[in-house]
Coordinates of C-alpha atoms in Angstrom, one line a residue:
X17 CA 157.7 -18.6 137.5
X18 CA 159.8 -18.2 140.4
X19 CA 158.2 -18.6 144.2
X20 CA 159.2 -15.3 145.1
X21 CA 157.6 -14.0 142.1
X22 CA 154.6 -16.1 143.2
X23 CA 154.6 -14.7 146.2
X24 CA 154.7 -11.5 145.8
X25 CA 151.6 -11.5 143.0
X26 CA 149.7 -13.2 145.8
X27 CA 150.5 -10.1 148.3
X28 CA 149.7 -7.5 145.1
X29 CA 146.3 -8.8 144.7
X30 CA 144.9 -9.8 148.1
X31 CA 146.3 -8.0 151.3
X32 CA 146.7 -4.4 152.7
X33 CA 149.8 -2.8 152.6
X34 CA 151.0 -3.8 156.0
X35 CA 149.7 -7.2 156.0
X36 CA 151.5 -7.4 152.8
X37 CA 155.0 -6.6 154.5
X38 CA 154.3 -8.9 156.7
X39 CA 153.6 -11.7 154.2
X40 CA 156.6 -10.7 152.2
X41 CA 159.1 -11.2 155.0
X42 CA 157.6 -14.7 156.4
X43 CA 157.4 -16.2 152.6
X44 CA 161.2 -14.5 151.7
X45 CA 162.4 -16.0 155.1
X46 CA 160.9 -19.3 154.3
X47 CA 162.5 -19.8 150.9
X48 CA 166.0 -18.7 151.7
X49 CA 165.8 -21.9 154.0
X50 CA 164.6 -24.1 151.4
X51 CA 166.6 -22.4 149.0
X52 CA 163.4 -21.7 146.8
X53 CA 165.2 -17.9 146.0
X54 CA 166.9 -16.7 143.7
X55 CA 168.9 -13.4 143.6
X56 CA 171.7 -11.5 141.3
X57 CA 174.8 -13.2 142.9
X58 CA 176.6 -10.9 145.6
X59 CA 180.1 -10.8 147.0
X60 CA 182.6 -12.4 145.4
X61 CA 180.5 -13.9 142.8
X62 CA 179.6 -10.3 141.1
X63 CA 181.3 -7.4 139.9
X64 CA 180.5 -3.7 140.6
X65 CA 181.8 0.1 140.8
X66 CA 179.6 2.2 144.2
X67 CA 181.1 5.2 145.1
X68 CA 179.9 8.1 147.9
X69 CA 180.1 8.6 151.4
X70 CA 180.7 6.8 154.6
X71 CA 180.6 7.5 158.5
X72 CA 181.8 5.7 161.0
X73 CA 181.0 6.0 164.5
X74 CA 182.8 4.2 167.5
X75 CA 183.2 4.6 171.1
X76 CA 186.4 6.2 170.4
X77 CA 184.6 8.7 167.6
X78 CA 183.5 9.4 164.5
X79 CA 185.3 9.6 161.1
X80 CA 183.6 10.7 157.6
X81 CA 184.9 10.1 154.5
X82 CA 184.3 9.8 150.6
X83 CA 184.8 6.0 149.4
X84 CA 185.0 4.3 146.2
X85 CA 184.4 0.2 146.1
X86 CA 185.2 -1.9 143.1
X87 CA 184.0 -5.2 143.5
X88 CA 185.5 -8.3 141.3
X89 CA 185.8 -11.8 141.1
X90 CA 189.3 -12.1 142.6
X91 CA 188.3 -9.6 145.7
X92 CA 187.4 -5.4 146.3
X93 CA 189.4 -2.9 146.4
X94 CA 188.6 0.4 148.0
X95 CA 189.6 3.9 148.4
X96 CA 188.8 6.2 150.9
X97 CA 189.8 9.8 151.6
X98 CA 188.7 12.7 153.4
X99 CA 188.8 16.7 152.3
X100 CA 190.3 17.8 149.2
X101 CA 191.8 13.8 149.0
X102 CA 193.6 13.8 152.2
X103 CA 194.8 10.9 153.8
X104 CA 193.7 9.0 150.4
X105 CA 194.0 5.1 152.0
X106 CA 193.6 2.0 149.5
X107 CA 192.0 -1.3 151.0
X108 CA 192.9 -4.6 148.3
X109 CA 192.1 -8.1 149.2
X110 CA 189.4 -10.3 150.3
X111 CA 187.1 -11.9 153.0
X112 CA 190.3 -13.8 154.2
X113 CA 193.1 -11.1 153.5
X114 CA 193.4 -7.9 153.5
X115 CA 195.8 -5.2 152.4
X116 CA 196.3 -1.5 153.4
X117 CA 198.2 1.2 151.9
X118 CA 198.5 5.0 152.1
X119 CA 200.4 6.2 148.8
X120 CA 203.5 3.5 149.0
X121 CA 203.4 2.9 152.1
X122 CA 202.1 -0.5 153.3
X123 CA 200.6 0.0 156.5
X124 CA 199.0 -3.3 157.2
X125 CA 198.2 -6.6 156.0
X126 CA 196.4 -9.9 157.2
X127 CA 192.7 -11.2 158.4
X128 CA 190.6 -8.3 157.6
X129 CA 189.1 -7.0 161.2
X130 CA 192.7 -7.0 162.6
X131 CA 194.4 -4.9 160.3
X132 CA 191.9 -2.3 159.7
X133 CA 191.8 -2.0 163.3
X134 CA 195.4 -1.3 163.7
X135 CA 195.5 0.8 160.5
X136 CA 192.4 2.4 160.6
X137 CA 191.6 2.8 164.0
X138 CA 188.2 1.0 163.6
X139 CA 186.9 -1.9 161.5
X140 CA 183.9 -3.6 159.5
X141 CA 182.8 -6.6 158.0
X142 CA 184.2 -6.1 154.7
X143 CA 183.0 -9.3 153.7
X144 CA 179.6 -8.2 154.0
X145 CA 179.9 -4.7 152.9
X146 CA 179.4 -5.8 149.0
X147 CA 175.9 -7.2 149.5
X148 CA 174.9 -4.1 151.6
X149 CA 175.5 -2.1 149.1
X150 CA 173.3 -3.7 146.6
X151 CA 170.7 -3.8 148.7
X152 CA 171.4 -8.0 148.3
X153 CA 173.1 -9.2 151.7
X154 CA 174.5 -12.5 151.4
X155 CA 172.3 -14.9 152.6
X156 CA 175.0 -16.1 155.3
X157 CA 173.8 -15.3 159.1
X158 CA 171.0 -13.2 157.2
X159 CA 167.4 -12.4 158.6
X160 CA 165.2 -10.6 156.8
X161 CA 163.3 -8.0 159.3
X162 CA 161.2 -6.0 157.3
X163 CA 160.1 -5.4 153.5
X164 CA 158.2 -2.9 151.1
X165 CA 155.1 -3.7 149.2
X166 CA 157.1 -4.1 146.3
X167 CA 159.2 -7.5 148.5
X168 CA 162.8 -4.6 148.8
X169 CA 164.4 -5.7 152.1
X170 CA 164.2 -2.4 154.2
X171 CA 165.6 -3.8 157.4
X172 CA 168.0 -6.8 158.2
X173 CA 170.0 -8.6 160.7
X174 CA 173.5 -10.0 159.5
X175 CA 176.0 -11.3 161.9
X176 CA 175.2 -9.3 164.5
X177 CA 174.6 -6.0 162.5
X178 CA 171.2 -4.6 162.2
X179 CA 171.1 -2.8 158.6
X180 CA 168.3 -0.6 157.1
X181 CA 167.9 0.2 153.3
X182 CA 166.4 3.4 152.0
X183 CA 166.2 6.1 149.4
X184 CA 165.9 3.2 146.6
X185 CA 166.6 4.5 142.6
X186 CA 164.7 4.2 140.8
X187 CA 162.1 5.0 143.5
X188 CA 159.3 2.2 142.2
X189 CA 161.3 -0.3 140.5
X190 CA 161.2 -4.0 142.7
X191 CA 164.9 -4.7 141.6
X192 CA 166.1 -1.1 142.7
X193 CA 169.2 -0.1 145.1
X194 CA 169.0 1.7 148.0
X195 CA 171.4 5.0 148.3
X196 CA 171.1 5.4 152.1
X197 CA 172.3 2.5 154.0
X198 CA 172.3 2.8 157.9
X199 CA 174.3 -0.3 160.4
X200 CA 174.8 -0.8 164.3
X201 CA 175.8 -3.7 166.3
X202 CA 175.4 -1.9 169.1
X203 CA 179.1 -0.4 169.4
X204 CA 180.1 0.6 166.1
X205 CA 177.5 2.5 163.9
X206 CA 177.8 3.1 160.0
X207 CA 176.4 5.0 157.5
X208 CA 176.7 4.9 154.0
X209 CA 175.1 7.3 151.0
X210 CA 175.8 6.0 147.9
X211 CA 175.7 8.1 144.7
X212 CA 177.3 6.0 142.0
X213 CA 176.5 2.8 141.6
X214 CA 177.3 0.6 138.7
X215 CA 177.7 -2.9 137.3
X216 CA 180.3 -1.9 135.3
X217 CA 183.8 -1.5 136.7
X218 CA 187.3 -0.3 135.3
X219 CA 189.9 -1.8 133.3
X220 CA 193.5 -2.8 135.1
X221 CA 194.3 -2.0 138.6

């Protein structure tokens, strides 16, 4: 049996609710430093399809948009656009290289942050972005703030970001994802409502 699984059979059976959050978060903590945990692989290790919304707000505004990421292997590629498929913009690459296009036009290309800032007008840590939406965040820079009584992350810190998970589907299942995804580091502020999301992902490119 695996520790976590221990662990959270010990907080089922013996502790209040809250102490049981509690519990969750200092045991979880604990074994991603001795490595004692083991999740479904994340970033570029997995494969997936999310689509839905996303919002992002910076000192210089506020932009909302539909999105589609499909997560392989090799690297992401994502698609955003605004009403009726305006200003449809493709993102290809990687956590070390990143591409940007609008139709046939290639607007930018090179370390991530960089050219989605001079593309985009705004960036985000891309390289990040596919364990946040699995409600699975790399376990790089990661500490875990809070947890459910079922051991779901609810609230994080990664890398300077503070991200909360909610609205998990199915509602009472321990391995479900969260819809509603909510990020600050104190300038920048994202949020992101997912309504597809699916290990499966297309054929081709």
């Amino acid at each position: 049996m695996k520790c976590s699984s221990v662990a959270a059979i010990i907080a089922e059976k013996h502790l209040s609710r809250s102490a049981k959050s509690l519990f969750l978060i200092v045991i979880y903590s604990t074994l991603i430093a001795t490595g004692c945990v083991s999740r479904a692989p994340t970033g570029d290790e997995t494969q997936f399809l999310a689509a839905g919304k996303l919002g992002v707000r910076t000192p210089d505004g506020a932009q909302s948009m539909n999105f589609r990421w499909e997560q392989r292997p090799e690297g992401f590629e994502v698609t955003v656009w605004g009403v009726l498929g305006q200003g449809r913009t493709t993102l290809r690459g990687n956590a070390q290289r990143l591409q940007i296009r609008r139709g046939d036009q290639l607007l930018a290309e090179g370390a991530p942050d960089r050219v989605m800032s001079e593309a985009l007008g705004w960036s985000l840590p891309v390289d990040l972005f596919a364990g946040w939406l699995r409600g699975q965040p790399l376990e790089r820079d990661l500490s875990v703030l809070a947890m459910d009584e079922l051991g779901r992350m609810t609230a994080i810190e990664q890398a300077q970001w503070q991200i909360t998970f909610s609205r998990f589907a199915p509602r009472d299942a321990a391995d479900a994802r969260p819809r509603l995804i909510k990020g600050t580091d104190g300038v920048r502020r994202v949020t992101i409502s997912v309504r597809e999301l699916s290990d499966q992902t297309t054929t081709g490119r």
